[in-house]
mmCIF file of C-alpha atoms and ligand atoms in Angstrom:
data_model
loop_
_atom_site.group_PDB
_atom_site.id
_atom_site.type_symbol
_atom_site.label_atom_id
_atom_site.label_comp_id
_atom_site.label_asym_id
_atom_site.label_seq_id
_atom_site.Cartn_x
_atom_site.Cartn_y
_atom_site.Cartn_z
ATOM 1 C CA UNK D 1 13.585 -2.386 -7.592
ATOM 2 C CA UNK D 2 13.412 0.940 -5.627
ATOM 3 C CA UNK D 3 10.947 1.156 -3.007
ATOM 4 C CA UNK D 4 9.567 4.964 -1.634
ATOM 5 C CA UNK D 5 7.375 5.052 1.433
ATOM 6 C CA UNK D 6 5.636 7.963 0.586
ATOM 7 C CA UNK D 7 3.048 7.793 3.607
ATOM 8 C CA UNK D 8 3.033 5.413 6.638
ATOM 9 C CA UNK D 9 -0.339 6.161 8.412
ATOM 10 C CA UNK D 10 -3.958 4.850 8.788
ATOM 11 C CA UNK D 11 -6.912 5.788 8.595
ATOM 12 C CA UNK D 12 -5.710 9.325 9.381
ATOM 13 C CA UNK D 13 -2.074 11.156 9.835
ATOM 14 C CA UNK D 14 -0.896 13.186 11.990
ATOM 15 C CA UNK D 15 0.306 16.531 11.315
ATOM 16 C CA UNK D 16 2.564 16.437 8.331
ATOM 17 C CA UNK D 17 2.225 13.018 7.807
ATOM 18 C CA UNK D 18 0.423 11.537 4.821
ATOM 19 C CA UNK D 19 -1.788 8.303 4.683
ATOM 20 C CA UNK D 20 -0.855 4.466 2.425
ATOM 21 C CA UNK D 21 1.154 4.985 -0.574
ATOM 22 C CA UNK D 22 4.481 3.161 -1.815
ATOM 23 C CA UNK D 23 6.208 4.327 -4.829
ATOM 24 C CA UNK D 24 7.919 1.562 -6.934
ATOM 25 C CA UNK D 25 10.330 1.753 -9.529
ATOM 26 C CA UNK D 26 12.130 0.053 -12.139
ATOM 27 C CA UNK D 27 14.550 0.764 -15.458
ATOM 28 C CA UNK D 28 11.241 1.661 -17.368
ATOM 29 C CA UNK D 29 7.949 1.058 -15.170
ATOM 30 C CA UNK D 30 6.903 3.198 -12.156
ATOM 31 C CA UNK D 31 3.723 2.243 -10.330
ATOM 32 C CA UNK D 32 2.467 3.042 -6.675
ATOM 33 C CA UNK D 33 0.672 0.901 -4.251
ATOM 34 C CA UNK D 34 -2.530 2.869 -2.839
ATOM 35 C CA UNK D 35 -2.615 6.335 -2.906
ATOM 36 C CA UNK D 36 -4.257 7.661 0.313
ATOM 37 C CA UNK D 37 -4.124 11.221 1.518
ATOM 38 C CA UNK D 38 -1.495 13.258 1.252
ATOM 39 C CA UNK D 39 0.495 10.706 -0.991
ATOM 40 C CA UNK D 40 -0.313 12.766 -4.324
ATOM 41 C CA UNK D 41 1.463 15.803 -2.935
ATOM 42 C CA UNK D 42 4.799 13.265 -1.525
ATOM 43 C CA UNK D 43 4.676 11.601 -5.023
ATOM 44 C CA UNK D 44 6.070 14.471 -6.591
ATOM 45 C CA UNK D 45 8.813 14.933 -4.674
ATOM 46 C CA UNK D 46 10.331 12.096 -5.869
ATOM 47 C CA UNK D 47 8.857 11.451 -9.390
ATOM 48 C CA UNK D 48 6.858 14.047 -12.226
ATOM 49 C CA UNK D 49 3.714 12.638 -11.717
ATOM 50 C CA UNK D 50 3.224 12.600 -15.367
ATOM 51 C CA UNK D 51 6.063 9.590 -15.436
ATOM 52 C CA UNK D 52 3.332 7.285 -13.426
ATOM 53 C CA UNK D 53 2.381 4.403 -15.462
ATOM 54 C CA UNK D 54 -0.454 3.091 -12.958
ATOM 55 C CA UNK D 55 -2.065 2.654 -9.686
ATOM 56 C CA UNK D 56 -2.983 -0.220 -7.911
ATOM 57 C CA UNK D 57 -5.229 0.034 -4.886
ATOM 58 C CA UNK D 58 -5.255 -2.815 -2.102
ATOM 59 C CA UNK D 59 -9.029 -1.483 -1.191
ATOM 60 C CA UNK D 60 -11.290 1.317 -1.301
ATOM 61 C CA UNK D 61 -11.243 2.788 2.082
ATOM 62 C CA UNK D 62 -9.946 6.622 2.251
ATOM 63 C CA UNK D 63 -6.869 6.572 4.056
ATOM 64 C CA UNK D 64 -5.613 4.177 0.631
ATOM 65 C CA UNK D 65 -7.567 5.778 -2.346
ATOM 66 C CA UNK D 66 -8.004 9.260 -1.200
ATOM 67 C CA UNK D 67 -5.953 10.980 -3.391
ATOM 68 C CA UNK D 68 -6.701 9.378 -6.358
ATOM 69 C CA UNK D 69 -9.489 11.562 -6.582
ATOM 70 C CA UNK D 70 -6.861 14.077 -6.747
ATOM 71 C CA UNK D 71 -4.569 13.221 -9.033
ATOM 72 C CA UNK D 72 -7.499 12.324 -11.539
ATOM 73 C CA UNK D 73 -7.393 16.299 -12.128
ATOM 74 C CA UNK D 74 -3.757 16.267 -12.748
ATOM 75 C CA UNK D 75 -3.593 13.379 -14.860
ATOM 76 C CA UNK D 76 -6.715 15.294 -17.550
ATOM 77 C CA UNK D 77 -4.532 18.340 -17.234
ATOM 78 C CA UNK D 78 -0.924 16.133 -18.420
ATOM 79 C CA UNK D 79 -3.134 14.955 -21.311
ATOM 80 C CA UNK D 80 -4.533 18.516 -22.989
ATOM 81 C CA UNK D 81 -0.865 19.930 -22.023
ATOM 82 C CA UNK D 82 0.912 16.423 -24.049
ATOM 83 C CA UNK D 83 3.018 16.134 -21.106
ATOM 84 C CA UNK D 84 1.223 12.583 -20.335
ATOM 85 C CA UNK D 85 0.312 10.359 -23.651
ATOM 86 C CA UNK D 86 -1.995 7.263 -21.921
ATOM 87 C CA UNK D 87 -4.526 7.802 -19.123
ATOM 88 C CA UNK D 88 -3.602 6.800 -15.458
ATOM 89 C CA UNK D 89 -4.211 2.862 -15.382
ATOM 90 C CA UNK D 90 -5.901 1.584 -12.180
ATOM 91 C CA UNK D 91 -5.889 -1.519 -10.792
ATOM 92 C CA UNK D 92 -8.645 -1.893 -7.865
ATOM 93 C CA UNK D 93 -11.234 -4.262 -6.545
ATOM 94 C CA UNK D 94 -14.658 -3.089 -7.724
ATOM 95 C CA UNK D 95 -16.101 -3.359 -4.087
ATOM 96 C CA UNK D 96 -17.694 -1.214 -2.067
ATOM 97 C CA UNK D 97 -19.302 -0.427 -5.434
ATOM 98 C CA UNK D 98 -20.360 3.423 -4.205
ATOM 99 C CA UNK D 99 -16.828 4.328 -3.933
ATOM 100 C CA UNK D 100 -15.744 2.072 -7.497
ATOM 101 C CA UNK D 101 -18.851 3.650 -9.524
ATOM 102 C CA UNK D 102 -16.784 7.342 -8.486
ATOM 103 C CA UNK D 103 -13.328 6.344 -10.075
ATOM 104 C CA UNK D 104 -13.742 7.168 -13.394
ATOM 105 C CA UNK D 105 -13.118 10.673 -14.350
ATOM 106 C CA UNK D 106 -13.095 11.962 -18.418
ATOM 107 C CA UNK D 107 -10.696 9.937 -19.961
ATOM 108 C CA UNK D 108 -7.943 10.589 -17.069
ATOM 109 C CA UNK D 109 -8.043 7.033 -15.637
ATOM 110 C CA UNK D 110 -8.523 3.268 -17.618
ATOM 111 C CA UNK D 111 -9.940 1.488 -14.486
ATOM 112 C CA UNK D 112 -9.034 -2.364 -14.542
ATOM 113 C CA UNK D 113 -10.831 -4.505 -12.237
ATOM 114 C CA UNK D 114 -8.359 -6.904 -9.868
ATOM 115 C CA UNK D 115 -8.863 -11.021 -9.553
ATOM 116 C CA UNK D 116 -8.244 -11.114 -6.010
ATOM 117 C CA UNK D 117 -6.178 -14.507 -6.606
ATOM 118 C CA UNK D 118 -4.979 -13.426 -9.791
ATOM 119 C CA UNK D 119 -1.584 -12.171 -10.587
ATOM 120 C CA UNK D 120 -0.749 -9.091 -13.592
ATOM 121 C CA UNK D 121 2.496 -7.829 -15.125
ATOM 122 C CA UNK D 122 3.110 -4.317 -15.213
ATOM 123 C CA UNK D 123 6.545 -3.674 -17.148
ATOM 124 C CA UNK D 124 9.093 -5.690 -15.233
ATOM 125 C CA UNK D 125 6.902 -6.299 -12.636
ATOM 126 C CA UNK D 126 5.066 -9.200 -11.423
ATOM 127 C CA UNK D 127 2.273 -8.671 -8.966
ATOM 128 C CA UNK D 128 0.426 -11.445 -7.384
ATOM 129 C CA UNK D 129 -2.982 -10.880 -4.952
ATOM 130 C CA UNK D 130 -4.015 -12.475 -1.892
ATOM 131 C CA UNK D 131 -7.282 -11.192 -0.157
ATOM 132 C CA UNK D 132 -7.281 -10.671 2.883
ATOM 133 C CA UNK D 133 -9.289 -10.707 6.428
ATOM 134 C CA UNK D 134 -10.954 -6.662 6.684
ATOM 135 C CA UNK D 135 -14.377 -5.331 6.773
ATOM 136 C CA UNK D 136 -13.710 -4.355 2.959
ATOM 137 C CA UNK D 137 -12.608 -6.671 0.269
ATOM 138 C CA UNK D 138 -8.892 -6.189 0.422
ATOM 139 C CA UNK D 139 -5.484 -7.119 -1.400
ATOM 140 C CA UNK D 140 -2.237 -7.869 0.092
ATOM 141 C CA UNK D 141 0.250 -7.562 -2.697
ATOM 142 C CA UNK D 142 3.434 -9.057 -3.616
ATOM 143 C CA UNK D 143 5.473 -7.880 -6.407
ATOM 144 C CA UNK D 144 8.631 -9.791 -7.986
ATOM 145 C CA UNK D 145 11.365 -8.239 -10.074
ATOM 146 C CA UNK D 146 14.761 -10.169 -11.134
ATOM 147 C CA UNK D 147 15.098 -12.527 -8.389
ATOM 148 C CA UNK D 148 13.784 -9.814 -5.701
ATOM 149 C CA UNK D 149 10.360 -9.712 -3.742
ATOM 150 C CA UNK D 150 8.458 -7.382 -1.615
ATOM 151 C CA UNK D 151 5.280 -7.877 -0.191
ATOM 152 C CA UNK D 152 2.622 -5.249 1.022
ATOM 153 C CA UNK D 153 -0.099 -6.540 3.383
ATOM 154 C CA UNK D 154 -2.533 -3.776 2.546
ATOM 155 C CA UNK D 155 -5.341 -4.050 5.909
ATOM 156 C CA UNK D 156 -5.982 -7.202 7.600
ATOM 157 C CA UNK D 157 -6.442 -9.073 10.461
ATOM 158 C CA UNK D 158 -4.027 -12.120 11.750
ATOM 159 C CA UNK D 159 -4.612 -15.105 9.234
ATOM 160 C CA UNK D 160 -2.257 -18.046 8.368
ATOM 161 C CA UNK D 161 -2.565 -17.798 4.480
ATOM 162 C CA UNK D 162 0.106 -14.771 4.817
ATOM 163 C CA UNK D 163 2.910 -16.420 6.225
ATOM 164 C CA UNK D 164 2.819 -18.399 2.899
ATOM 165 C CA UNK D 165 2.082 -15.893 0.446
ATOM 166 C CA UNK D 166 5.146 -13.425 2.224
ATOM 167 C CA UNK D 167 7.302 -16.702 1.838
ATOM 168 C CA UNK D 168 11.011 -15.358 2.438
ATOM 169 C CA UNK D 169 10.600 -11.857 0.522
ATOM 170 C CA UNK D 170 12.918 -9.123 0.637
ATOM 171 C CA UNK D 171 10.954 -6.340 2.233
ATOM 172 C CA UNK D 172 7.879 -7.114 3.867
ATOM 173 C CA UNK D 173 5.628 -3.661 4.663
ATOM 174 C CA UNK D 174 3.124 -4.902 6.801
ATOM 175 C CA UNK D 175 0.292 -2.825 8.581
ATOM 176 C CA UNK D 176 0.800 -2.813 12.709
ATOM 177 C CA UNK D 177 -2.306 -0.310 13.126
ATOM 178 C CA UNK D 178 -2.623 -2.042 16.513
ATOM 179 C CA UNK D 179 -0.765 -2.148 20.074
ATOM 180 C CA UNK D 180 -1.083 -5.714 21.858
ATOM 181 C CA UNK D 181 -3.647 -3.645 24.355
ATOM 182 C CA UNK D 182 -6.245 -3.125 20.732
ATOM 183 C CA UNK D 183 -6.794 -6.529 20.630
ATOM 184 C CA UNK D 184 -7.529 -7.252 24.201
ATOM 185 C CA UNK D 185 -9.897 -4.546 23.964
ATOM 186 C CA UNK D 186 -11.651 -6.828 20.944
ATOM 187 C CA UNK D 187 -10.487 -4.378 18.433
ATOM 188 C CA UNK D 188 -10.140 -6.357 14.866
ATOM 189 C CA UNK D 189 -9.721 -5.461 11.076
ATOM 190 C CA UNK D 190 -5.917 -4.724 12.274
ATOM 191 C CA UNK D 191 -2.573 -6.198 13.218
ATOM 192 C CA UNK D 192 -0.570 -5.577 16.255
ATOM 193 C CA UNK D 193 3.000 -5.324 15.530
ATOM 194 C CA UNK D 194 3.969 -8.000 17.409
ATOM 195 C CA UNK D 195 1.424 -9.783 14.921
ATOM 196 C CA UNK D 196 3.162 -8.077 11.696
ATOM 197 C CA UNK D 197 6.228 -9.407 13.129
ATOM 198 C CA UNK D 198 4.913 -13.059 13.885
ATOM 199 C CA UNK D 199 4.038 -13.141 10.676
ATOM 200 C CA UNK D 200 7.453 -11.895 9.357
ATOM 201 C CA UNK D 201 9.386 -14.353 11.511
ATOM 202 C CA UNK D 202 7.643 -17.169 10.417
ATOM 203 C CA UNK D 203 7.396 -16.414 6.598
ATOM 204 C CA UNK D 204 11.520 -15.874 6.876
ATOM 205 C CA UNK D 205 11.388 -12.450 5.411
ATOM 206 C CA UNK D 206 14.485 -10.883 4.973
ATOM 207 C CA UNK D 207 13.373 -7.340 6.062
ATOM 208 C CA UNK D 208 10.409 -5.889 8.107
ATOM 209 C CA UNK D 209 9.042 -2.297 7.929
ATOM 210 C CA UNK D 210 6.067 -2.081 10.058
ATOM 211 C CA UNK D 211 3.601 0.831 8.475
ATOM 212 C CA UNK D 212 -0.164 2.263 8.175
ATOM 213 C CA UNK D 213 0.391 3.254 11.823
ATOM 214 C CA UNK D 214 -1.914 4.812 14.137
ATOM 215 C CA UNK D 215 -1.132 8.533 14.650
ATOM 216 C CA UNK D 216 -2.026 7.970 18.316
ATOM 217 C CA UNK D 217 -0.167 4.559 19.022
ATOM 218 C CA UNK D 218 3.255 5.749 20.337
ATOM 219 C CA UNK D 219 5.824 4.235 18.252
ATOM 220 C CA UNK D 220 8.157 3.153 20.757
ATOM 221 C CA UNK D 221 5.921 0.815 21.817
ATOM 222 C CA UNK D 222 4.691 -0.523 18.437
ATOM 223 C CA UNK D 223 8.425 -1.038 17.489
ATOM 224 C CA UNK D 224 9.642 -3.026 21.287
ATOM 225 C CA UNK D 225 6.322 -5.141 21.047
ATOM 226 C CA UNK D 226 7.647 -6.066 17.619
ATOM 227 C CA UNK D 227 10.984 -6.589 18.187
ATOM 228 C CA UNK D 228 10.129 -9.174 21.017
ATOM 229 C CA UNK D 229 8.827 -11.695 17.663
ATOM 230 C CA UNK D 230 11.443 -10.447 15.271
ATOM 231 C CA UNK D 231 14.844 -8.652 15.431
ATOM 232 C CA UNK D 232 15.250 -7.200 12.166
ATOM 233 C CA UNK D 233 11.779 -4.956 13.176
ATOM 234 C CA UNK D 234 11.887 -1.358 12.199
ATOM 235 C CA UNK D 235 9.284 1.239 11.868
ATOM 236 C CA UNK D 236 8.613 2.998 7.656
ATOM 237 C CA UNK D 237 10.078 6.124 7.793
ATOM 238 C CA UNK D 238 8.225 8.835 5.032
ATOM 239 C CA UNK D 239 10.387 9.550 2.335
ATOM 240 C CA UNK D 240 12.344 6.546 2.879
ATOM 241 C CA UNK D 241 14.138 5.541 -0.215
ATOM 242 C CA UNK D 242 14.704 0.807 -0.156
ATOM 243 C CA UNK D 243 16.489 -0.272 -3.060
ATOM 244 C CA UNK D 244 15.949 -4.237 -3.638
HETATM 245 ZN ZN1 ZN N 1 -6.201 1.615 6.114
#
């Protein structure tokens, strides 16, 4: 599978940056994991947005479902011009319900409501749920294709039911929103990187790219606080092409 980190910040970027959104891509299926703000505009620098076969959202905060709102125009325009022939399937939890009840939009979208445990196949794709610890109901995801496995954490706090579910994966994009200093300060909802890579080191993951980083965090230190729990730590780049 091909992996594009289209945007690598939360909840806000900075300039020229763009918000959560991972592009994935097979021999016939192309789907991408949140869309925040700014993705929609990245997107199509790699694919015709037209070619999108779906959406899935980890939750319903901004800086992950933004843009959606966006692309909802785009996708009613593809269908009147014939340049898209199926509405823009999205996968989402259905809580908070104010921002669910807004998704909808002509016949642009086919909303399909996640199982948080449950798993789906889109094209060669396998994608399994885990929910995890945030102030919104929230999805990590892990999707399998021929033997390889990537896991995104969507938000969360620290909790023990990851290590499992990341198991020895490929790529693990994990959220390190947090410096060690956040959660002394009581800050939660977040990892630290050093937690992302706790996490990574114990699971066995073959690869670590820590993302949905805060635009005022410097990075050096998100990356050295990592790479004190796990060598193979490295900050998402945008644009960054990973094939698996
Ligand atoms: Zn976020």
């Amino acid at each position: 599978m091909k992996v594009t980190i289209l945007g690598k910040y939360g909840p806000y970027p900075p300039a020229g940056g763009s918000c959560s959104g991972y592009l994935l891509e097979g021999e016939n299926t192309k789907i991408l994991l949140d869309c925040g703000n700014g993705v929609f505009n990245r997107l199509q620098k790699h694919i015709p947005h037209e070619s999108l076969d779906a959406v899935v959202i980890s939750h319903l905060h901004w800086d992950h479902v933004a843009d959606l709102f966006i692309f909802r125009y785009a996708v009613e325009r593809s269908l009147v011009l014939g340049k898209r022939k199926r509405p823009l399937e999205v996968y989402t939890l259905t809580e908070p319900w104010e921002v669910y009840s807004f998704l909808p939009f002509l016949d642009a979208v086919e909303i399909k409501p996640l199982n948080r445990y449950g798993d789906i196949r889109l094209g060669e794709f396998k994608l399994t749920f885990l929910p995890t610890v945030h102030s919104k109901p929230c999805c990590a995801v892990k999707v399998e294709k021929e033997g390889k496995t990537m896991v995104y954490s969507g938000d969360t706090e620290y909790f023990e039911g990851l290590i499992d579910f990341v198991g020895s994966s490929h790529l693990f994009l994990c959220e390190a929103n947090f410096l060690a200093r956040d959660l002394n300060l009581n800050r939660s909802n977040h990892l630290a990187s050093f937690q992302a890579a706790q996490i990574a080191r114990e699971g066995g993951v073959k690869s670590l790219k820590l993302t949905h980083l805060h635009p005022e965090n410097p990075v050096e230190e998100v990356l050295s606080e990592a790479l004190e729990e796990f060598s193979r730590a490295e900050l998402a780049e945008e644009n960054e092409v990973i094939i698996l």
